Amino acid sequence: MTNIPETGRTSRVQIRLVVIQVLVLSLLGTLGGRLWHLQIREGDAHAEEASGNLVQQVVQPAVRGSILDARGVPLADNETRLVVSASRTDLLKTRDGGKAVLTRLADVLGMTPEEVRKKVRLCDARTPQPCWNGSPYQSIPITDEATAKQALQIRERAEDFPGITAEPQAVRRYPNPGEANSAQVLGYLSPVTDAEIQRAEGSDSPYLRSDQVGRSGLERQYDKQLRGKAGVTRYEVDNLGRVIGQAGSDAAEAGSHLVTSIDARVQRVAEYELNEAMKAARKEWDRNTGERYKADSGAVVVMEARTGRVVAMASNPTYDPNAWVGGISAKDYADLTGKASNYPLLNRAVQGQSAPGSIFKVVPTTAAVNAGHPFDGPYQCSSSYSIGNQVFTNFESEDHGPIGLGRALEVSCDTVFYRLAHEEWKRDGGNKPKKNAEDWFYKTAHQFGLGAKTGIDLPDEVTGRIPDRQWKQDHWEANKDAWCKSGKKDGSYVERIAYENCLEGNRLRAGDSVNYSIGQGDTLVTPVQMATVYAALSNGGTLHRPTVGKAVVSPDGRTVQEIEPESHGRLPMTKQTRDAIDDALAGVVTRGSADWRFVGWPQDRIPLRAKTSTAEVHGKQTTSWFATYTGDYSVVMTISQGGTGSGASAPAVRAIYNALYGVRKDGSIDESRALLPTPQTSLPEVRTDGTIAAPQTERHAPPKRRSPTGEVPSATTGRRD
């Protein structure tokens, strides 16, 4: 056994004590520094934050302003309903996280427990609808259709339903006046998200967690004006949550009303006629594909020609915006967003783009005149036109001989425009373009406002496309790798096209210009763009920014902010050219491709101009277009995979004009039946008490369309275009 000297043992103990003392002093120093930092340096800030914990806010939602038609008929307003809501915060305090409470609630409401639980779960990337995408601290509505008996059960047995409330609330309503749906124009609401709250912080229109915000349509475009300002009452509470006093309050401010240029009666007719036209087209045989037309979607725009204000705008397929009120069900959400439903949330009047076909010919007609070609010609309207080994045929291979541009518009002769476009392409250098090529046909389209947004006051408008030299280059650079990978010189049609595009997809070829001249190829337009163009032809050449909103009116009616029409340029044509085109488009109705649809029309009293179009789309059936105008309105309709313009769309457009002007089957005019023979100019009255002076609306379907002879029109008989 080794003996350790006493002095050595003592030295080691002392060292250990010193180390421990240093550690203790270091810890004390760290804690002291932290306390100084919290209590001295940041004491005021933490004190303010702590005091804030003693104040709780109670929000009184603002009444959202109504959306009115031009006469004051509500298209969207509010109604008082019994709303049953759940507080996630209170439910999570229960032993089972609220499962038992929600099960009992489901039994009272006649719902399944699963339906109720899905309503209160929070949305994230992995959670499908239905779910709650608002703040988790906000009461979540379970149903806004509770009966008085159900509400009484919940309130009388409050101990069985902790965190559940049943109380009357103002709920958004889309009343469909006269069965006018207007879904894509109006849009819908849903709760604000935390991300939106953060983005709006510091702005002049911040969000509260209780807010509902517009998600599409006018509800989104004019959300700030419609939403108003929620009221907030602040209560002082103790550490147990008991109210000990009121710290202040801000009164709620109701949202303003939006008066639109929509006429609910005309809107109903437009929706009905579009739907009927699509149903009629589906009964017709497509001899090109050997099956019936699919007519899977469509749109129609009715626009004031002198102002650009939208009187009616319909998109099909459509939906009921009331489905979103109070939270949308899983089935409804799937129906609205699934491929099988063909995406009814899309407003195809401003978001649907397709090749315009012959209604586009007013553009190359103008371009040809501006490039120096005489309007009267003559130009050879042969049955076909060849460029190298490629043959471009006239529609149905008709040969009209030598004609002028006016007659080419009337009979929709393709080969006249093929020749002019090819000649201009060669004049610009052909395959070796000049440095400063004129490109009249493309430049003129941009001057018509095509290839750009119209600026309509609806969200998510698309631009369409004018496939000029710059677009060709940009498109080639973006797709070259994919084309080179999939293209085959001797493959299928699509593979051969990819092969050619790989090699020279950036070149503006003769075939590109020829197809473009009749609104085919890569050209894309929207119905609202073409309605704007034809409105400009009607009013003498002024291009307007289309508008749906007409005025914003304060809740008491005392402040009115009118939304004035705005022009953004003129059509690039002389008065002489405009008048010549106008006469030709009148000829389309009286002696051209649409005359068989307008037998008996009172042309002497209501001069009507029109252009038919049957646009070809690779892999699909033809798209029907019909573009028209009078001195008051332009009306444009399109039906995807619907057949010909005169066959599918023209009868529906005539029915809309019949309703506007009160035209009978025999061509006589009954002014008492006319819905809107001249555009509405006055604004509806909003009284000081917030009520609106508006006419009553009738719920009825327009009469069945019939031709002047009494026969129901066929979708394809007669001339085609």
XYZ file of C-alpha atoms in Angstrom:
721
model
C 0.000 0.000 0.000
C 1.373 3.361 -1.085
C 1.183 6.233 1.356
C 0.207 9.597 -0.202
C 1.625 12.542 1.677
C -1.005 14.648 3.445
C 0.201 17.810 1.725
C -0.379 16.349 -1.800
C -3.883 15.218 -0.949
C -4.756 18.664 0.366
C -3.407 20.338 -2.777
C -5.644 18.257 -5.043
C -8.758 19.041 -3.007
C -7.980 22.725 -3.166
C -7.614 22.624 -6.962
C -10.992 20.909 -7.298
C -12.625 23.520 -5.077
C -11.140 26.303 -7.131
C -12.472 24.761 -10.367
C -15.921 24.371 -8.852
C -15.864 27.941 -7.619
C -14.906 29.200 -11.077
C -17.748 27.234 -12.676
C -20.258 28.503 -10.126
C -19.109 32.078 -10.552
C -19.284 31.729 -14.363
C -22.845 30.421 -14.186
C -23.857 33.166 -11.791
C -22.233 35.741 -14.045
C -24.074 34.369 -17.102
C -27.415 34.358 -15.285
C -26.793 37.822 -13.952
C -25.931 39.137 -17.397
C -29.030 37.562 -18.856
C -31.202 39.032 -16.128
C -29.675 42.453 -16.722
C -30.320 42.123 -20.449
C -33.953 41.135 -19.943
C -34.838 43.433 -17.055
C -32.722 46.513 -17.722
C -31.835 46.723 -21.396
C -35.080 45.218 -22.787
C -37.244 45.657 -19.735
C -39.551 48.251 -21.248
C -40.220 46.196 -24.357
C -41.027 43.050 -22.380
C -43.183 45.007 -19.996
C -45.181 46.365 -22.921
C -45.479 42.889 -24.424
C -46.570 41.421 -21.094
C -49.186 44.118 -20.665
C -50.476 43.251 -24.119
C -51.124 39.721 -22.939
C -53.727 41.192 -20.583
C -55.755 42.637 -23.480
C -57.958 40.425 -25.624
C -59.597 41.557 -28.876
C -63.131 40.743 -29.968
C -63.732 41.365 -33.669
C -67.063 42.468 -35.160
C -66.864 41.658 -38.893
C -67.762 44.484 -41.261
C -70.783 44.052 -43.493
C -69.440 43.477 -47.004
C -70.766 45.785 -49.690
C -73.166 44.488 -52.314
C -72.382 43.968 -55.996
C -75.229 45.403 -58.065
C -76.218 45.227 -61.684
C -76.655 48.441 -63.688
C -80.253 48.875 -62.456
C -79.453 48.130 -58.807
C -80.438 44.456 -58.738
C -78.154 42.637 -56.241
C -75.815 40.118 -57.854
C -74.043 39.546 -54.524
C -75.251 40.708 -51.124
C -75.612 39.470 -47.539
C -78.234 37.661 -45.538
C -78.535 36.809 -41.868
C -78.119 33.108 -41.121
C -77.646 30.986 -38.027
C -73.979 30.061 -38.121
C -72.521 27.255 -36.002
C -68.785 27.721 -35.401
C -66.046 25.905 -33.494
C -63.025 27.284 -31.634
C -59.999 25.033 -32.179
C -58.321 26.616 -29.164
C -61.154 25.540 -26.841
C -61.526 22.121 -28.457
C -57.836 21.324 -27.974
C -58.203 22.007 -24.236
C -60.496 18.995 -23.866
C -59.076 15.578 -22.991
C -59.601 14.054 -26.433
C -58.860 17.171 -28.469
C -62.549 17.823 -29.114
C -63.476 14.526 -30.779
C -66.407 13.838 -28.450
C -67.697 17.397 -28.763
C -67.579 17.279 -32.568
C -69.305 13.894 -32.591
C -72.168 15.274 -30.479
C -72.306 18.350 -32.702
C -72.517 16.216 -35.840
C -75.484 14.384 -34.353
C -77.324 17.656 -33.696
C -76.593 19.061 -37.166
C -77.435 15.872 -39.048
C -73.888 15.517 -40.349
C -71.356 12.727 -39.999
C -68.538 13.144 -37.438
C -66.011 12.877 -40.267
C -67.625 15.779 -42.146
C -67.434 17.989 -39.076
C -63.838 17.024 -38.242
C -62.726 17.805 -41.792
C -64.266 21.262 -41.483
C -62.048 22.188 -38.523
C -58.746 20.683 -39.648
C -56.148 23.128 -40.885
C -55.161 23.315 -44.543
C -51.605 22.540 -45.595
C -49.867 21.113 -48.653
C -50.914 17.561 -47.733
C -54.471 18.220 -46.582
C -57.189 18.193 -49.248
C -60.362 20.253 -49.110
C -62.465 20.627 -47.087
C -60.195 22.206 -44.508
C -59.736 25.568 -42.831
C -57.249 27.894 -44.510
C -57.848 30.807 -42.164
C -56.254 31.547 -38.807
C -56.277 28.650 -36.295
C -57.263 31.167 -33.600
C -60.403 32.256 -35.412
C -63.763 30.554 -34.953
C -64.288 28.103 -37.808
C -67.782 27.939 -39.360
C -69.221 24.429 -39.472
C -72.488 25.334 -41.164
C -74.379 28.487 -42.033
C -77.664 26.615 -42.498
C -78.464 25.749 -38.894
C -82.121 25.759 -37.869
C -83.431 27.631 -34.851
C -84.047 24.269 -33.151
C -80.436 23.155 -33.681
C -79.065 26.466 -32.408
C -81.261 26.253 -29.319
C -80.032 22.719 -28.554
C -76.415 23.846 -28.691
C -76.948 26.904 -26.525
C -79.107 25.130 -23.905
C -76.507 22.350 -23.524
C -73.471 24.602 -23.494
C -71.642 22.279 -21.108
C -71.785 19.523 -23.749
C -70.465 21.843 -26.473
C -67.444 23.748 -25.152
C -65.946 25.926 -27.886
C -69.105 25.721 -30.027
C -71.189 28.815 -30.786
C -74.491 29.242 -32.620
C -75.416 32.801 -33.449
C -76.839 34.910 -36.282
C -74.247 36.350 -38.688
C -74.255 38.223 -41.984
C -73.292 35.690 -44.656
C -72.438 36.336 -48.318
C -75.192 35.446 -50.747
C -75.308 35.158 -54.531
C -79.031 35.430 -55.266
C -78.936 34.629 -59.043
C -81.536 37.299 -59.916
C -83.841 36.087 -62.657
C -81.639 32.951 -62.769
C -78.633 35.009 -63.892
C -75.665 33.119 -62.466
C -72.700 35.428 -63.279
C -70.378 33.100 -61.330
C -67.062 33.734 -63.077
C -67.681 37.488 -63.166
C -68.583 37.695 -59.475
C -66.041 35.260 -58.016
C -66.236 33.989 -54.428
C -64.831 34.476 -50.914
C -62.737 32.428 -48.517
C -60.951 33.148 -45.209
C -57.762 35.160 -45.180
C -54.552 33.211 -44.629
C -51.686 33.990 -42.247
C -49.407 34.649 -45.232
C -51.832 37.255 -46.584
C -52.076 38.904 -43.166
C -48.299 39.215 -43.005
C -48.048 40.617 -46.542
C -50.720 43.236 -45.802
C -49.104 44.454 -42.570
C -48.300 48.142 -42.788
C -50.530 48.697 -45.820
C -53.549 50.985 -45.895
C -55.818 47.943 -45.960
C -54.506 45.371 -43.450
C -56.334 42.120 -42.808
C -57.781 40.826 -39.555
C -57.860 37.104 -38.871
C -61.639 37.111 -39.152
C -61.681 38.564 -42.673
C -63.116 36.876 -45.733
C -61.390 37.962 -48.935
C -62.227 37.786 -52.630
C -60.581 34.919 -54.507
C -61.645 35.625 -58.081
C -63.804 37.882 -60.194
C -65.140 41.194 -58.935
C -64.940 39.968 -55.339
C -61.167 39.891 -55.732
C -60.718 42.888 -58.034
C -62.679 45.233 -55.758
C -62.008 43.451 -52.453
C -60.588 46.540 -50.723
C -63.684 48.636 -51.505
C -66.193 45.867 -50.736
C -64.569 44.550 -47.549
C -64.968 47.592 -45.333
C -63.250 47.686 -41.939
C -63.978 45.261 -39.127
C -64.745 46.615 -35.654
C -62.472 45.684 -32.755
C -63.326 45.837 -29.037
C -60.387 45.402 -26.634
C -61.014 43.963 -23.147
C -58.633 43.898 -20.180
C -58.482 40.445 -18.605
C -56.702 38.943 -15.625
C -54.359 35.970 -15.706
C -57.365 33.652 -15.552
C -58.930 35.236 -18.599
C -61.680 37.064 -16.696
C -62.732 40.453 -18.065
C -61.825 43.281 -15.693
C -62.538 46.246 -17.957
C -62.756 47.630 -21.509
C -59.578 49.070 -23.031
C -61.214 50.707 -26.055
C -63.040 49.946 -29.281
C -63.149 50.817 -32.970
C -66.540 50.688 -34.660
C -66.999 48.537 -37.762
C -67.288 50.322 -41.101
C -69.445 48.666 -43.749
C -67.974 48.103 -47.193
C -68.966 50.151 -50.216
C -71.325 48.907 -52.901
C -70.050 48.148 -56.403
C -72.408 49.092 -59.230
C -71.585 47.164 -62.396
C -72.524 47.617 -66.040
C -73.963 44.079 -66.046
C -77.691 43.866 -66.762
C -78.996 40.787 -64.958
C -81.725 40.249 -67.566
C -79.288 40.300 -70.496
C -76.854 38.203 -68.469
C -79.506 35.543 -68.034
C -80.279 35.510 -71.760
C -76.568 35.296 -72.646
C -76.000 32.374 -70.265
C -79.114 30.566 -71.454
C -78.408 31.001 -75.173
C -74.780 29.926 -74.814
C -75.837 26.787 -72.980
C -78.584 26.026 -75.494
C -76.176 26.532 -78.396
C -73.721 24.088 -76.846
C -76.459 21.514 -76.279
C -77.664 21.902 -79.873
C -74.118 21.520 -81.214
C -73.687 18.244 -79.306
C -76.584 16.803 -81.293
C -74.916 17.552 -84.631
C -72.657 15.195 -86.552
C -69.088 16.228 -87.296
C -68.357 14.717 -90.687
C -64.634 15.427 -90.281
C -64.200 13.245 -87.171
C -67.108 10.849 -87.562
C -68.668 11.721 -84.209
C -70.916 14.343 -82.680
C -69.484 17.703 -81.712
C -68.257 17.787 -78.119
C -68.997 21.497 -77.533
C -67.104 21.215 -74.260
C -66.813 24.918 -73.357
C -67.768 28.352 -74.541
C -68.060 32.049 -73.755
C -70.024 35.100 -74.822
C -69.420 38.818 -74.256
C -71.981 41.603 -74.702
C -70.253 45.009 -74.657
C -71.354 48.620 -75.056
C -69.747 49.698 -78.320
C -69.168 53.332 -77.352
C -67.746 52.789 -73.859
C -66.348 49.251 -73.560
C -68.613 48.537 -70.594
C -69.587 44.879 -70.277
C -73.353 44.297 -70.272
C -73.119 40.495 -70.038
C -70.308 37.966 -69.815
C -70.976 34.244 -69.675
C -68.615 31.291 -69.454
C -69.556 27.638 -69.739
C -69.165 25.258 -67.903
C -70.170 27.298 -64.893
C -70.786 26.780 -61.172
C -72.752 28.127 -58.217
C -70.656 30.609 -56.180
C -72.878 29.845 -53.176
C -70.984 26.541 -52.906
C -68.116 28.473 -51.267
C -70.281 30.166 -48.647
C -69.617 28.763 -45.185
C -66.846 26.472 -46.433
C -66.891 24.210 -49.470
C -67.527 20.461 -49.301
C -65.003 17.924 -50.563
C -67.349 16.836 -53.364
C -68.013 20.382 -54.544
C -64.314 21.249 -54.446
C -63.440 18.183 -56.497
C -66.172 19.036 -58.996
C -64.913 22.596 -59.395
C -61.220 21.793 -59.758
C -61.169 18.354 -61.394
C -60.381 17.688 -65.039
C -63.665 15.833 -65.481
C -65.611 19.058 -64.854
C -63.478 20.962 -67.417
C -62.484 23.599 -64.877
C -65.632 25.713 -64.418
C -63.760 28.223 -62.219
C -62.083 29.558 -65.379
C -63.659 32.652 -66.887
C -63.233 31.696 -70.526
C -64.240 35.174 -71.687
C -60.942 36.578 -70.355
C -58.892 33.415 -69.667
C -59.866 31.198 -72.582
C -57.699 31.675 -75.657
C -57.922 29.918 -78.996
C -57.299 30.446 -82.695
C -59.810 33.060 -83.939
C -60.125 31.903 -87.530
C -61.981 34.200 -89.914
C -63.212 36.803 -87.389
C -59.515 37.794 -87.359
C -59.657 38.751 -91.068
C -60.526 42.368 -90.283
C -56.881 42.618 -89.148
C -55.153 41.395 -92.367
C -57.704 43.356 -94.395
C -56.570 46.533 -92.657
C -52.919 45.476 -92.903
C -53.196 44.862 -96.656
C -54.687 48.310 -97.256
C -52.030 49.955 -95.063
C -49.345 48.084 -96.990
C -50.613 49.631 -100.237
C -52.985 46.978 -101.629
C -56.269 48.432 -102.990
C -59.404 47.490 -101.078
C -61.370 46.803 -104.249
C -58.728 44.481 -105.705
C -59.339 42.453 -107.727
C -57.871 39.407 -105.965
C -58.261 35.833 -107.138
C -60.434 33.746 -104.811
C -59.426 30.329 -106.104
C -60.237 27.011 -104.475
C -56.612 26.573 -103.352
C -53.215 28.238 -103.164
C -49.859 26.459 -103.362
C -46.492 27.315 -101.851
C -43.925 24.818 -103.067
C -45.335 21.363 -102.422
C -47.806 22.580 -99.807
C -51.402 23.255 -100.852
C -53.603 25.613 -98.815
C -57.274 25.170 -99.631
C -60.211 27.514 -99.414
C -62.942 26.495 -96.981
C -64.943 23.738 -98.689
C -62.769 24.485 -101.800
C -65.091 27.210 -103.085
C -63.940 29.358 -106.019
C -65.426 32.855 -106.227
C -63.181 34.193 -108.965
C -61.690 37.711 -108.858
C -63.127 39.739 -105.951
C -62.267 42.685 -103.673
C -61.382 42.571 -99.988
C -64.949 43.445 -99.032
C -66.369 40.436 -100.849
C -63.532 38.303 -99.426
C -64.803 39.192 -95.957
C -68.423 38.486 -96.922
C -67.795 34.991 -98.265
C -64.771 34.441 -95.988
C -62.407 33.622 -98.861
C -59.164 32.240 -97.422
C -57.110 32.180 -100.619
C -57.312 35.959 -101.066
C -55.585 36.401 -97.722
C -53.117 33.574 -98.437
C -51.911 35.433 -101.537
C -51.631 38.797 -99.794
C -49.774 37.364 -96.792
C -47.362 35.423 -99.017
C -46.688 38.507 -101.122
C -45.945 40.604 -98.024
C -43.715 37.845 -96.630
C -41.677 37.846 -99.849
C -41.554 41.653 -99.859
C -40.030 41.509 -96.341
C -37.255 39.222 -97.570
C -38.813 35.767 -97.273
C -36.437 33.244 -95.708
C -33.757 35.957 -95.588
C -35.721 38.764 -93.932
C -34.731 42.375 -94.293
C -33.190 44.067 -91.295
C -36.131 46.468 -91.035
C -38.948 44.274 -92.350
C -42.316 46.049 -92.431
C -44.283 43.022 -91.135
C -47.561 44.809 -91.811
C -49.764 41.837 -90.957
C -48.165 41.375 -87.524
C -47.673 45.046 -86.707
C -51.320 45.778 -87.460
C -52.512 43.059 -85.061
C -50.578 44.683 -82.213
C -52.104 48.040 -83.173
C -55.525 46.375 -82.824
C -54.577 45.628 -79.203
C -54.095 41.888 -79.759
C -51.311 39.920 -78.103
C -51.751 42.023 -74.939
C -54.208 42.280 -72.074
C -57.210 44.513 -72.648
C -56.933 45.771 -69.059
C -60.425 44.667 -68.074
C -61.138 45.006 -64.353
C -61.172 41.259 -63.743
C -58.185 39.288 -62.390
C -55.986 36.808 -64.259
C -56.703 38.003 -67.796
C -54.467 36.341 -70.391
C -52.734 38.064 -73.301
C -53.467 35.850 -76.258
C -50.660 35.569 -78.818
C -49.496 37.214 -82.034
C -46.776 34.894 -83.472
C -44.473 37.558 -84.900
C -40.704 37.270 -85.423
C -39.846 38.032 -81.794
C -42.310 35.442 -80.502
C -40.928 32.860 -82.939
C -37.400 33.428 -81.659
C -38.376 33.349 -77.982
C -40.538 30.257 -78.467
C -37.772 28.426 -80.326
C -35.194 29.162 -77.636
C -37.559 27.885 -74.940
C -38.531 24.663 -76.761
C -35.594 23.804 -79.019
C -34.165 21.075 -76.770
C -37.514 19.305 -76.435
C -38.209 19.491 -80.175
C -34.791 18.125 -81.075
C -35.260 15.264 -78.641
C -38.743 14.185 -79.800
C -38.667 15.136 -83.484
C -38.403 12.549 -86.287
C -38.016 13.271 -89.972
C -40.242 10.345 -90.994
C -42.373 10.079 -87.847
C -45.952 11.039 -87.074
C -47.357 14.471 -87.903
C -46.444 15.800 -84.455
C -42.948 14.262 -84.657
C -42.342 15.749 -88.120
C -43.416 19.181 -86.914
C -41.071 18.859 -83.935
C -38.240 17.874 -86.291
C -38.834 20.912 -88.492
C -39.113 23.214 -85.475
C -35.844 21.858 -84.113
C -34.052 22.859 -87.301
C -35.661 26.212 -88.049
C -38.393 26.890 -85.528
C -37.134 30.432 -85.070
C -37.705 31.340 -88.727
C -40.880 33.032 -89.854
C -41.729 30.769 -92.774
C -44.106 31.353 -95.655
C -46.537 28.784 -94.252
C -46.566 30.569 -90.895
C -47.602 33.849 -92.505
C -50.209 32.180 -94.711
C -51.862 30.412 -91.759
C -51.642 33.555 -89.653
C -53.484 35.588 -92.305
C -56.714 33.696 -91.632
C -56.363 33.570 -87.834
C -54.888 30.073 -87.689
C -51.498 28.628 -86.769
C -50.074 29.933 -83.503
C -52.447 32.901 -83.254
C -54.516 33.048 -80.045
C -57.165 35.542 -78.921
C -59.735 35.809 -76.134
C -63.441 36.609 -76.541
C -63.078 39.908 -74.663
C -60.264 40.968 -77.013
C -62.411 40.353 -80.087
C -65.435 42.054 -78.484
C -63.198 45.091 -77.930
C -62.028 45.053 -81.563
C -65.556 44.785 -82.972
C -66.796 47.488 -80.573
C -64.078 49.761 -81.965
C -65.227 48.997 -85.522
C -68.709 50.030 -84.431
C -67.807 53.318 -82.736
C -65.548 54.597 -85.484
C -62.208 53.207 -84.339
C -61.715 53.958 -80.617
C -60.304 51.087 -78.538
C -61.607 51.078 -74.968
C -60.379 49.304 -71.866
C -63.308 46.990 -71.057
C -64.880 47.544 -67.646
C -67.412 45.701 -65.520
C -67.340 48.063 -62.550
C -69.338 51.247 -63.162
C -69.250 53.030 -59.796
C -68.259 52.543 -56.154
C -70.962 53.905 -53.840
C -70.573 54.443 -50.094
C -72.875 52.455 -47.748
C -75.097 55.493 -47.186
C -75.181 56.444 -50.867
C -73.698 59.883 -50.297
C -70.332 59.297 -51.983
C -70.217 58.045 -55.565
C -66.965 57.320 -57.363
C -67.761 56.656 -61.009
C -65.465 54.427 -63.067
C -65.178 56.325 -66.313
C -64.545 54.603 -69.660
C -60.917 54.786 -70.804
C -59.633 54.705 -74.366
C -56.149 53.451 -75.177
C -55.761 54.239 -78.837
C -57.469 53.858 -82.182
C -57.656 51.204 -84.844
C -54.906 51.745 -87.462
C -57.228 52.576 -90.319
C -58.643 55.543 -92.152
C -62.344 56.371 -92.063
C -62.567 55.195 -95.671
C -61.139 51.781 -94.791
C -63.346 51.506 -91.717
C -66.471 52.325 -93.721
C -65.522 49.793 -96.404
C -65.008 47.047 -93.799
C -68.268 48.073 -92.118
C -70.143 47.676 -95.407
C -68.563 44.264 -95.984
C -69.543 43.047 -92.499
C -73.093 44.210 -93.206
C -72.919 42.080 -96.335
C -72.043 39.020 -94.215
C -75.542 39.373 -92.688
C -77.442 40.136 -95.891
C -75.608 38.230 -98.623
C -72.620 36.459 -97.101
C -71.778 33.514 -94.855
C -74.372 34.387 -92.155
C -77.305 35.525 -94.322
C -79.196 32.244 -93.815
C -79.221 32.880 -90.061
C -80.597 36.417 -90.351
C -83.511 36.004 -92.713
C -86.069 38.640 -91.727
C -83.709 40.674 -89.572
C -84.801 44.378 -89.539
C -81.535 45.593 -91.066
C -83.065 48.956 -92.025
C -83.958 49.741 -88.387
C -81.162 47.928 -86.532
C -78.104 47.766 -88.815
C -76.145 44.655 -87.877
C -72.592 43.684 -88.854
C -71.106 40.223 -88.406
C -68.252 37.855 -89.197
C -68.372 34.074 -89.023
C -65.443 31.812 -88.183
C -64.669 28.113 -88.073
C -61.205 27.783 -86.570
C -59.254 24.563 -86.969
C -57.287 23.189 -84.005
C -54.945 20.212 -84.377
C -56.270 17.172 -82.510
C -59.661 18.758 -81.825
C -62.899 19.570 -83.577
C -63.345 23.024 -85.056
C -64.000 26.070 -82.850
C -67.117 28.089 -83.605
C -66.809 31.916 -83.496
C -69.328 34.620 -84.300
C -68.402 38.310 -83.904
C -70.954 41.084 -84.395
C -71.864 44.674 -83.679
C -74.645 47.235 -83.991
C -74.458 50.942 -83.244
C -74.976 50.144 -79.554
C -73.310 46.809 -78.785
C -70.738 44.271 -79.842
C -71.537 40.616 -79.174
C -68.948 37.846 -79.583
C -69.549 34.149 -78.930
C -67.239 31.155 -79.187
C -67.815 27.424 -78.628
C -64.858 25.075 -78.359
C -65.314 21.976 -80.529
C -68.693 23.355 -81.528
C -68.556 23.312 -85.323
C -69.070 26.325 -87.586
C -69.603 29.946 -86.655
C -72.838 30.351 -88.573
C -74.020 26.893 -87.552
C -73.426 26.826 -83.792
C -72.961 30.381 -82.502
C -74.941 32.610 -84.867
C -78.450 31.525 -83.755
C -77.575 32.191 -80.114
C -76.151 35.627 -80.905
C -79.279 36.495 -82.879
C -81.408 35.467 -79.897
C -79.381 37.817 -77.676
C -80.004 40.693 -80.096
C -83.697 39.738 -80.248
C -83.848 40.141 -76.454
C -81.881 43.412 -76.434
C -84.029 45.117 -79.067
C -87.357 43.255 -78.768
C -87.183 41.723 -82.266
C -89.890 39.173 -82.999
C -89.575 36.047 -85.151
C -91.064 37.828 -88.168
C -88.548 40.682 -87.909
C -90.955 43.198 -86.385
C -89.898 45.085 -83.266
C -91.912 45.062 -80.044
C -90.372 47.814 -77.937
C -92.250 46.603 -74.842
C -90.245 43.348 -74.986
C -86.869 45.011 -75.507
C -84.596 44.452 -72.507
C -82.023 47.143 -73.289
C -82.497 48.871 -76.667
C -79.972 51.531 -75.604
C -77.229 51.202 -72.958
C -78.060 52.066 -69.350
C -76.593 55.453 -68.416
C -78.004 56.314 -64.974
C -76.861 54.788 -61.691
C -79.227 53.076 -59.230
C -80.187 54.876 -56.026
C -78.580 53.815 -52.756
C -80.636 55.294 -49.925
C -79.093 56.849 -46.813
C -80.234 53.864 -44.727
C -78.208 51.551 -46.980
C -81.161 50.063 -48.848
C -81.132 50.012 -52.636
C -83.912 51.084 -54.970
C -83.980 48.210 -57.442
C -86.641 46.669 -59.690
C -88.035 43.223 -59.035
C -86.636 40.388 -61.116
C -88.591 37.545 -62.656
C -87.338 33.974 -62.673
C -88.011 32.497 -66.087
C -86.085 30.952 -68.946
C -85.970 32.714 -72.314
C -88.295 31.203 -74.944
C -87.089 28.419 -77.188
C -85.154 29.798 -80.160
C -86.871 29.473 -83.504
C -86.050 30.719 -86.962
C -88.357 33.161 -88.773
C -89.978 30.164 -90.478
C -90.809 28.574 -87.151
C -88.222 25.819 -87.455
C -85.703 25.122 -84.719
C -82.348 25.976 -86.365
C -79.941 23.165 -87.100
C -76.363 23.638 -85.942
C -74.786 22.766 -89.271
C -77.256 23.101 -92.144
C -76.696 25.843 -94.705
C -73.447 27.699 -95.309
C -70.432 26.832 -93.245
C -67.972 29.244 -91.600
